[in-house]
Amino acid sequence: MSNIRVCALFRPLNSKEICDHGDNVSISAVDSDSFLFKDEKEEEIEFHFDRVFYQGSEQANIYEFLALPIVTGAVNGVNGAIVTYGQTGAGKTYSMEGPSIMDCDENKKGLLPRVVDGLFSAIRLSGEMTKYTINLSMVEIYMERVRDLFDLSKDNLLIKESRAQGIFVCGATNICISDSAEALRSLSIGIANRAVGETQMNMASSRSHCVYIFTIQQELKKEKRSGKVILVDLAGSEKVEKTGAEGRVLEEAKTINKSLSALGNVINALTGSPQGRANHIPYRDSKLTRILQDAFGGNSQTALLCCCSPSSSNASESLSTLRFGARAKHIKALAHVSLTEDEDTKSPGALPMIKDESCERILEKLRQKMKAEDVELLEQLFVLEGIFFDPNSVEEVEAAYEDATSRTILSLQRRVEELIATVEELKEENKALKSWIRS
C-alpha cells in the first residue's frame, strides 16, 4: 500500500497578470519537490510534494513522472487515474490536452495524447503472445448530469458499481480504438462537444468536469486482465468577483464549486479519521465524488496534478489548491491486478452479476416497501457480496424482493431477541439490587 502521487505545477505568468500586477510571484523554489509559498499576509509556508514543476517545465517531464507508471500498470491490468485540479485559468486543460489534442508539436503535447501514445507503445513492446483491446469512452459532468460526449442524446447517464468493474458509467458509448491517430480523432470529437464559456479569467473556461476512460483488455494464455486509465480534467474553482460570472455562467460556477467542495469533504474524510477507526466517506454527495470513488478510495494507482498560478494576485486560490494537494498526499492507494472471469473459469457456485435492467426492477420493488436509505444500503451490500442474479420473470423479481425482506426481518428479529434478553438481565439485576438495599 502506497500513497497517491501528488505534484504541483506552476504555469508561466499570463499577460493579464503581468499587466495588472507586474511580475510579482508568490513562490520561491527550494528543490525539485519543495518550495516556499508567500500568502496574502506575506507569510511564508513550506510545501513538499512528490515533484514540483516550476514555470517552463517540459510537458514530457510531467508525463514521465506522473502518468507513465500508471500507463504501464494499466497495460498489465492495474487501474489508474490522473486528475488535474486547481482554480479556473490555472493550466489544467493545457496540461491535459496541450494547445490542441491534434497538435503535432511534440514538446507541447499534453498528458492525454501522451497517454494514448504510451498505451500503444507499451502494447507493441509486450510481444505477439498477448492480445489487447482498447476501448475509449468520454463523458462530462455538467450541472450534476453525466453527459456522453460521443453521443449527446445520452445526457443523464447513471454511475453504477459492480464487483467486477468497480465504479462505471452505465450506458456510455465505448469506441474500440486500434491506433493513436484513431484515438486522437475520437477525442477531438468529444472535446468539441464539451461545455465551455468565457469569463474574465479565461476565454475558454471549462464549465464541466471532463472524464476520459481508457479500458485495456488483455488476453493471456491462461487468464484475462482488465485495466483502466481514467483522466479527469476538473473544472476550476471560481470566485465570482474575479470571473465576473452572471446568468447561466454563474449557475454553472455555483454547481462547479459545490462539487469541488464535495470532493474536498471526501479527501478530508479519507485522511481525517483516527487510525484504526472507520469513517463515513461521502462519495454519494455529488456525481464527481461518486465517479472518483475508485480513484481516491478503491482499486487504483492515482496521480494528482495541482495546477496553480504563480502570481501573487492569485495567492489565495493557489494556497487553497496546494492545501488540497497536501491533504490528498496522505491517501493510501489500494491498486491490484484486475482479473476478468469468463464462463469457462467461473467457479461452479458463483452467481452471475445482475443485469442493470433487472437490478433496477428489484430495487424499484424494494423502494415501494422500504425507506430509500435502506434500499441504498441493500444495493451496496448485494453488489459487494455478488448476490444479485438475473431474474427473467416477474415471479423471480417477487422472490428476490421476498428474500431480501426476509433477510432484513430475520436480522431485526435477532436484534430484538438480543435486546429482550438484555432487558431481562437488567430486570434481574435490578431485582437483586432492591433486595440488597432492603436487607
Coordinates of C-alpha atoms in Angstrom, one line a residue:
M1 CA 0.0 0.0 0.0
S2 CA 1.4 3.4 -1.0
N3 CA 0.3 7.0 -1.0
I4 CA -1.2 8.5 -4.1
R5 CA 1.3 10.6 -6.1
V6 CA 0.8 14.4 -5.8
C7 CA 2.6 17.0 -7.9
A8 CA 2.4 20.8 -8.1
L9 CA 2.6 22.7 -11.4
F10 CA 3.1 26.4 -11.7
R11 CA 2.3 27.8 -15.2
P12 CA 4.0 30.9 -16.5
L13 CA 2.5 34.3 -15.7
N14 CA -0.1 35.3 -18.3
S15 CA -0.3 38.8 -20.0
K16 CA -3.2 39.9 -17.8
E17 CA -1.3 39.1 -14.6
I18 CA 1.8 40.9 -15.8
C19 CA -0.3 43.9 -16.9
D20 CA -2.3 44.2 -13.7
H21 CA 0.3 43.1 -11.1
G22 CA 3.7 43.0 -12.8
D23 CA 6.0 40.0 -12.4
N24 CA 5.4 39.5 -8.7
V25 CA 5.2 35.8 -7.8
S26 CA 4.2 34.0 -4.6
I27 CA 6.7 31.1 -4.8
S28 CA 10.4 30.6 -4.4
A29 CA 11.9 27.2 -5.3
V30 CA 13.8 25.1 -2.7
D31 CA 14.4 22.0 -4.7
S32 CA 12.6 19.6 -7.1
D33 CA 10.0 18.6 -4.5
S34 CA 9.6 21.6 -2.2
F35 CA 9.1 25.3 -2.3
L36 CA 8.2 28.3 -0.2
F37 CA 4.8 29.9 -0.8
K38 CA 4.0 33.5 0.3
D39 CA 0.4 34.0 1.2
E40 CA -1.7 37.3 1.1
K41 CA -0.3 38.2 4.5
E42 CA 3.3 37.9 3.2
E43 CA 3.9 34.9 5.5
E44 CA 5.9 32.0 4.0
I45 CA 4.7 28.5 4.1
E46 CA 6.8 25.5 3.0
F47 CA 5.2 22.8 0.9
H48 CA 6.5 19.3 0.0
F49 CA 5.2 17.2 -2.9
D50 CA 6.4 14.2 -4.9
R51 CA 7.6 16.6 -7.6
V52 CA 7.2 20.3 -8.3
F53 CA 7.0 21.5 -11.9
Y54 CA 8.0 25.2 -12.0
Q55 CA 7.4 27.7 -14.7
G56 CA 8.8 26.5 -18.0
S57 CA 8.7 22.8 -17.1
E58 CA 8.6 20.4 -20.1
Q59 CA 5.3 18.6 -20.8
A60 CA 7.3 15.4 -21.4
N61 CA 8.8 15.5 -17.9
I62 CA 5.3 15.9 -16.4
Y63 CA 4.1 12.8 -18.3
E64 CA 7.1 10.7 -17.5
F65 CA 6.9 11.3 -13.8
L66 CA 3.2 11.5 -13.2
A67 CA 1.5 9.4 -15.9
L68 CA 3.9 6.8 -17.3
P69 CA 3.9 4.5 -14.3
I70 CA 0.1 4.5 -14.5
V71 CA 0.1 3.7 -18.2
T72 CA 2.5 0.8 -17.7
G73 CA 0.3 -0.5 -14.8
A74 CA -2.9 -0.3 -16.9
V75 CA -1.4 -2.4 -19.7
N76 CA -0.7 -5.1 -17.0
G77 CA -4.2 -5.0 -15.5
V78 CA -3.8 -2.3 -12.8
N79 CA -6.3 0.5 -12.8
G80 CA -5.0 4.1 -12.7
A81 CA -6.3 7.7 -12.5
I82 CA -4.8 11.0 -13.4
V83 CA -6.6 14.1 -12.0
T84 CA -5.9 17.8 -12.7
Y85 CA -7.1 20.2 -10.0
G86 CA -6.9 24.0 -9.5
Q87 CA -8.6 27.3 -9.9
T88 CA -10.0 28.4 -13.3
G89 CA -7.3 29.5 -15.7
A90 CA -4.5 27.7 -13.8
G91 CA -3.5 25.5 -16.7
K92 CA -5.4 22.3 -16.1
T93 CA -6.8 21.8 -19.6
Y94 CA -3.5 22.9 -21.2
S95 CA -1.7 20.3 -19.1
M96 CA -4.2 17.7 -20.1
E97 CA -4.6 18.4 -23.8
G98 CA -1.8 20.8 -24.8
P99 CA -2.6 23.6 -27.2
S100 CA -4.8 21.2 -29.1
I101 CA -5.4 17.5 -29.0
M102 CA -4.4 17.2 -32.6
D103 CA -1.3 19.5 -32.2
C104 CA 1.8 17.8 -33.7
D105 CA 4.4 19.8 -31.7
E106 CA 6.0 17.1 -29.7
N107 CA 7.2 19.5 -27.0
K108 CA 3.7 20.9 -26.3
K109 CA 1.7 17.7 -26.3
G110 CA -0.3 17.3 -23.1
L111 CA -0.9 14.3 -20.9
L112 CA -3.9 13.0 -22.9
P113 CA -2.2 12.5 -26.3
R114 CA 1.0 11.2 -24.5
V115 CA -1.1 8.6 -22.6
V116 CA -2.6 7.5 -25.9
D117 CA 0.9 7.1 -27.4
G118 CA 2.1 5.4 -24.2
L119 CA -0.6 2.8 -24.2
F120 CA 0.0 1.7 -27.8
S121 CA 3.8 1.8 -27.3
A122 CA 3.5 -0.4 -24.3
I123 CA 1.3 -2.9 -26.2
R124 CA 3.8 -3.1 -29.1
L125 CA 6.6 -3.8 -26.6
S126 CA 4.6 -6.6 -24.9
G127 CA 5.1 -9.1 -27.8
E128 CA 2.7 -11.0 -30.0
M129 CA 1.7 -13.7 -27.4
T130 CA -0.7 -11.3 -25.7
K131 CA -3.9 -9.9 -27.4
Y132 CA -5.0 -6.4 -26.4
T133 CA -8.2 -4.4 -27.0
I134 CA -8.5 -0.8 -26.0
N135 CA -11.9 0.9 -25.6
L136 CA -12.4 4.7 -25.1
S137 CA -15.4 6.5 -23.6
M138 CA -15.7 10.2 -22.8
V139 CA -18.2 11.9 -20.5
E140 CA -18.6 15.2 -18.8
I141 CA -20.3 16.1 -15.5
Y142 CA -22.3 19.3 -16.4
M143 CA -24.7 20.8 -13.9
E144 CA -24.7 17.5 -11.9
R145 CA -25.7 15.5 -15.0
V146 CA -23.4 12.9 -16.7
R147 CA -23.4 13.5 -20.4
D148 CA -21.9 11.3 -23.1
L149 CA -19.6 13.4 -25.3
F150 CA -19.7 10.8 -28.1
D151 CA -23.5 10.8 -28.1
L152 CA -25.2 14.0 -26.9
S153 CA -28.6 12.3 -26.8
K154 CA -27.3 10.5 -23.7
D155 CA -27.4 13.4 -21.3
N156 CA -28.2 11.9 -18.0
L157 CA -26.2 8.7 -17.6
L158 CA -26.1 6.7 -14.3
I159 CA -23.0 6.0 -12.3
K160 CA -23.1 2.4 -11.0
E161 CA -20.9 -0.1 -9.2
S162 CA -20.2 -3.8 -9.6
R163 CA -17.7 -6.2 -8.1
A164 CA -16.2 -6.9 -11.5
Q165 CA -16.0 -3.3 -12.9
G166 CA -15.9 -1.2 -9.8
I167 CA -17.4 2.3 -10.4
F168 CA -18.5 2.7 -14.0
V169 CA -20.8 5.0 -16.2
C170 CA -23.7 2.8 -17.3
G171 CA -24.6 3.2 -21.0
A172 CA -21.6 5.4 -22.0
T173 CA -20.5 5.0 -25.6
N174 CA -17.5 2.8 -26.0
I175 CA -15.3 3.2 -29.1
C176 CA -12.8 0.5 -29.9
I177 CA -9.5 2.2 -31.0
S178 CA -6.8 0.5 -32.9
D179 CA -4.1 3.2 -33.0
S180 CA -3.1 6.6 -31.7
A181 CA -4.4 8.5 -34.7
E182 CA -7.9 7.0 -34.4
A183 CA -7.9 7.7 -30.7
L184 CA -7.0 11.4 -31.2
R185 CA -9.6 11.8 -33.8
S186 CA -12.3 10.4 -31.5
L187 CA -11.0 12.5 -28.6
S188 CA -11.2 15.7 -30.7
I189 CA -14.8 15.0 -31.5
G190 CA -15.6 14.6 -27.8
I191 CA -13.7 17.7 -26.8
A192 CA -15.6 19.7 -29.4
N193 CA -18.8 18.7 -27.6
R194 CA -17.6 19.8 -24.2
A195 CA -19.3 22.7 -22.4
V196 CA -17.1 25.8 -22.3
G197 CA -17.8 29.5 -21.6
E198 CA -16.0 32.9 -21.4
T199 CA -15.1 34.5 -18.1
Q200 CA -12.8 37.5 -17.2
M201 CA -10.1 35.0 -16.2
N202 CA -10.4 32.5 -19.1
M203 CA -11.6 33.0 -22.7
A204 CA -12.5 29.3 -22.9
S205 CA -13.3 28.2 -19.4
S206 CA -14.3 24.6 -18.9
R207 CA -17.9 24.6 -17.5
S208 CA -17.8 20.9 -16.7
H209 CA -15.6 18.1 -15.3
C210 CA -14.4 16.0 -18.2
V211 CA -13.6 12.3 -17.8
Y212 CA -11.6 10.3 -20.3
I213 CA -11.8 6.5 -19.8
F214 CA -9.5 4.0 -21.5
T215 CA -10.3 0.3 -20.8
I216 CA -7.5 -2.1 -21.8
Q217 CA -8.5 -5.8 -22.1
Q218 CA -5.5 -8.2 -22.0
E219 CA -5.9 -11.9 -23.1
L220 CA -3.1 -14.1 -21.8
K221 CA -2.8 -17.8 -22.3
K222 CA -4.4 -18.8 -19.0
E223 CA -6.2 -15.6 -17.9
K224 CA -7.7 -12.3 -18.9
R225 CA -6.8 -9.0 -17.3
S226 CA -8.6 -5.6 -17.5
G227 CA -7.0 -2.3 -16.6
K228 CA -8.4 1.2 -16.8
V229 CA -6.8 4.6 -17.2
I230 CA -9.1 7.5 -16.2
L231 CA -8.0 11.0 -16.9
V232 CA -10.1 13.7 -15.2
D233 CA -9.9 17.4 -16.2
L234 CA -11.7 19.1 -13.4
A235 CA -13.5 22.4 -13.9
G236 CA -11.7 25.2 -12.0
S237 CA -12.9 26.7 -8.7
E238 CA -14.1 30.2 -9.2
K239 CA -14.5 33.5 -7.3
V240 CA -17.4 35.4 -8.9
E241 CA -15.7 38.8 -8.1
K242 CA -12.8 37.7 -10.3
T243 CA -14.5 35.9 -13.1
G244 CA -17.4 38.3 -13.5
A245 CA -19.8 35.4 -13.9
E246 CA -23.5 36.1 -14.3
G247 CA -26.6 34.4 -15.6
R248 CA -26.1 30.9 -16.8
V249 CA -22.3 31.1 -16.3
L250 CA -22.9 32.0 -12.6
E251 CA -25.2 29.0 -12.1
E252 CA -22.5 26.8 -13.7
A253 CA -19.9 28.3 -11.3
K254 CA -22.1 27.5 -8.3
T255 CA -22.5 23.9 -9.3
I256 CA -18.8 23.5 -10.1
N257 CA -17.8 25.0 -6.7
K258 CA -20.3 22.8 -4.9
S259 CA -19.0 19.6 -6.5
L260 CA -15.4 20.6 -5.7
S261 CA -16.4 21.3 -2.1
A262 CA -17.9 17.7 -2.0
L263 CA -14.5 16.4 -3.3
G264 CA -12.7 18.3 -0.5
N265 CA -15.1 16.7 2.0
V266 CA -14.2 13.3 0.7
I267 CA -10.5 14.0 0.9
N268 CA -10.9 15.2 4.5
A269 CA -12.9 12.1 5.4
L270 CA -10.3 9.8 3.9
T271 CA -7.4 11.5 5.8
G272 CA -9.1 12.8 8.9
S273 CA -10.3 9.7 10.8
P274 CA -8.2 8.4 13.7
Q275 CA -6.0 5.4 12.9
G276 CA -7.9 2.1 13.1
R277 CA -11.4 3.7 13.1
A278 CA -13.8 3.6 10.2
N279 CA -15.2 6.8 8.9
H280 CA -18.1 7.6 6.6
I281 CA -16.9 8.7 3.2
P282 CA -19.5 10.9 1.4
Y283 CA -18.8 9.6 -2.1
R284 CA -22.5 9.9 -3.0
D285 CA -22.8 13.7 -2.2
S286 CA -22.0 14.5 -5.9
K287 CA -21.6 12.9 -9.3
L288 CA -18.0 13.9 -9.3
T289 CA -17.1 12.2 -6.0
R290 CA -19.1 9.1 -7.0
I291 CA -17.2 8.8 -10.3
L292 CA -13.9 9.3 -8.5
Q293 CA -14.7 6.8 -5.7
D294 CA -12.2 4.2 -7.0
A295 CA -9.6 6.8 -7.8
F296 CA -9.3 8.1 -4.2
G297 CA -10.7 5.2 -2.2
G298 CA -10.6 2.0 -4.2
N299 CA -8.6 -0.1 -6.6
S300 CA -6.4 2.4 -8.4
Q301 CA -3.0 4.0 -8.8
T302 CA -3.8 7.7 -8.6
A303 CA -1.8 10.8 -9.5
L304 CA -3.0 14.3 -8.7
L305 CA -1.6 17.4 -10.5
C306 CA -2.3 20.6 -8.6
C307 CA -2.2 23.4 -11.1
C308 CA -1.5 26.9 -9.8
S309 CA -0.9 30.5 -11.0
P310 CA 2.4 31.8 -9.6
S311 CA 1.1 35.4 -9.5
S312 CA 0.7 37.0 -6.1
S313 CA -2.7 38.2 -7.2
N314 CA -4.0 34.6 -7.1
A315 CA -2.2 33.7 -3.8
S316 CA -5.5 32.9 -2.0
E317 CA -6.7 30.5 -4.7
S318 CA -3.3 28.9 -5.2
L319 CA -2.9 28.3 -1.4
S320 CA -6.3 26.6 -1.3
T321 CA -5.2 24.3 -4.2
L322 CA -1.9 23.5 -2.5
R323 CA -3.5 22.6 0.8
F324 CA -5.9 20.3 -1.0
G325 CA -2.9 18.5 -2.6
A326 CA -1.0 18.3 0.7
R327 CA -4.1 16.7 2.3
A328 CA -4.6 14.3 -0.6
K329 CA -1.0 13.2 -0.4
H330 CA -1.9 11.2 2.8
I331 CA -4.4 8.9 1.0
K332 CA -3.3 5.3 0.6
A333 CA -3.6 3.6 -2.8
L334 CA -5.1 0.1 -2.9
A335 CA -4.2 -0.9 -6.5
H336 CA -4.0 -4.5 -7.6
V337 CA -4.2 -6.5 -10.9
S338 CA -7.8 -6.9 -12.1
L339 CA -8.6 -10.4 -13.5
T340 CA -11.6 -10.9 -15.7
E341 CA -13.6 -14.1 -15.3
D342 CA -15.2 -15.7 -18.3
E343 CA -17.8 -18.5 -18.5
D344 CA -15.1 -21.3 -18.5
T345 CA -13.2 -20.0 -15.5
K346 CA -16.0 -19.1 -13.1
S347 CA -16.4 -21.3 -10.1
P348 CA -19.5 -23.5 -10.3
G349 CA -21.1 -21.9 -7.3
A350 CA -20.6 -18.3 -8.4
L351 CA -23.7 -16.4 -9.3
P352 CA -23.6 -14.0 -12.3
M353 CA -23.9 -10.3 -11.6
I354 CA -27.4 -8.9 -12.2
K355 CA -28.1 -7.1 -15.5
D356 CA -28.7 -3.4 -15.0
E357 CA -32.4 -3.5 -16.1
S358 CA -33.2 -6.4 -13.8
C359 CA -31.3 -4.8 -10.9
E360 CA -33.4 -1.7 -11.3
R361 CA -36.7 -3.6 -11.3
I362 CA -35.7 -5.3 -8.0
L363 CA -34.6 -2.1 -6.4
E364 CA -37.8 -0.3 -7.5
K365 CA -39.9 -3.1 -5.8
L366 CA -37.8 -2.6 -2.7
R367 CA -38.4 1.2 -2.8
Q368 CA -42.1 0.7 -2.7
K369 CA -42.0 -1.1 0.6
M370 CA -38.8 0.3 2.3
K371 CA -37.1 3.6 3.0
A372 CA -34.8 5.0 0.3
E373 CA -31.7 4.9 2.6
D374 CA -32.4 1.2 3.5
V375 CA -32.6 0.3 -0.2
E376 CA -29.4 2.1 -1.0
L377 CA -27.6 0.1 1.8
L378 CA -29.1 -3.1 0.5
E379 CA -27.9 -2.3 -3.1
Q380 CA -24.4 -1.7 -1.9
L381 CA -24.4 -5.0 0.1
F382 CA -25.8 -7.0 -2.8
V383 CA -23.2 -5.7 -5.2
L384 CA -20.3 -6.2 -2.9
E385 CA -21.4 -9.7 -2.0
G386 CA -22.2 -10.6 -5.6
I387 CA -25.7 -12.0 -4.6
F388 CA -27.6 -10.3 -7.4
F389 CA -28.8 -12.7 -10.1
D390 CA -30.6 -12.3 -13.4
P391 CA -34.3 -12.6 -12.8
N392 CA -36.1 -13.4 -16.1
S393 CA -39.7 -13.2 -14.8
V394 CA -41.9 -11.2 -12.5
E395 CA -42.2 -14.1 -10.2
E396 CA -38.4 -14.1 -9.7
V397 CA -38.5 -10.4 -9.0
E398 CA -41.1 -11.0 -6.3
A399 CA -39.0 -13.9 -5.0
A400 CA -35.9 -11.6 -4.8
Y401 CA -37.9 -9.0 -3.0
E402 CA -39.3 -11.5 -0.5
D403 CA -35.8 -13.0 0.0
A404 CA -34.3 -9.6 0.7
T405 CA -37.2 -8.7 3.0
S406 CA -36.9 -12.0 4.9
R407 CA -33.2 -11.5 5.5
T408 CA -33.9 -8.0 6.8
I409 CA -36.7 -9.2 9.1
L410 CA -34.6 -12.1 10.3
S411 CA -31.8 -9.8 11.2
L412 CA -34.2 -7.4 13.0
Q413 CA -35.8 -10.3 14.9
R414 CA -32.4 -11.5 16.1
R415 CA -31.6 -8.0 17.3
V416 CA -34.9 -7.7 19.1
E417 CA -34.3 -11.1 20.8
E418 CA -30.9 -9.8 22.0
L419 CA -32.5 -6.6 23.3
I420 CA -35.2 -8.6 25.1
A421 CA -32.5 -10.9 26.7
T422 CA -30.6 -7.8 27.8
V423 CA -33.7 -6.2 29.3
E424 CA -34.4 -9.4 31.3
E425 CA -30.9 -9.5 32.6
L426 CA -31.3 -5.8 33.7
K427 CA -34.6 -6.7 35.4
E428 CA -32.9 -9.5 37.4
E429 CA -30.0 -7.2 38.4
N430 CA -32.5 -4.5 39.4
K431 CA -34.5 -7.0 41.5
A432 CA -31.3 -8.2 43.2
L433 CA -30.2 -4.7 43.9
K434 CA -33.6 -3.8 45.5
S435 CA -33.4 -6.9 47.7
W436 CA -29.9 -6.0 48.8
I437 CA -31.0 -2.4 49.7
R438 CA -33.9 -3.7 51.8
S439 CA -31.7 -6.1 53.7

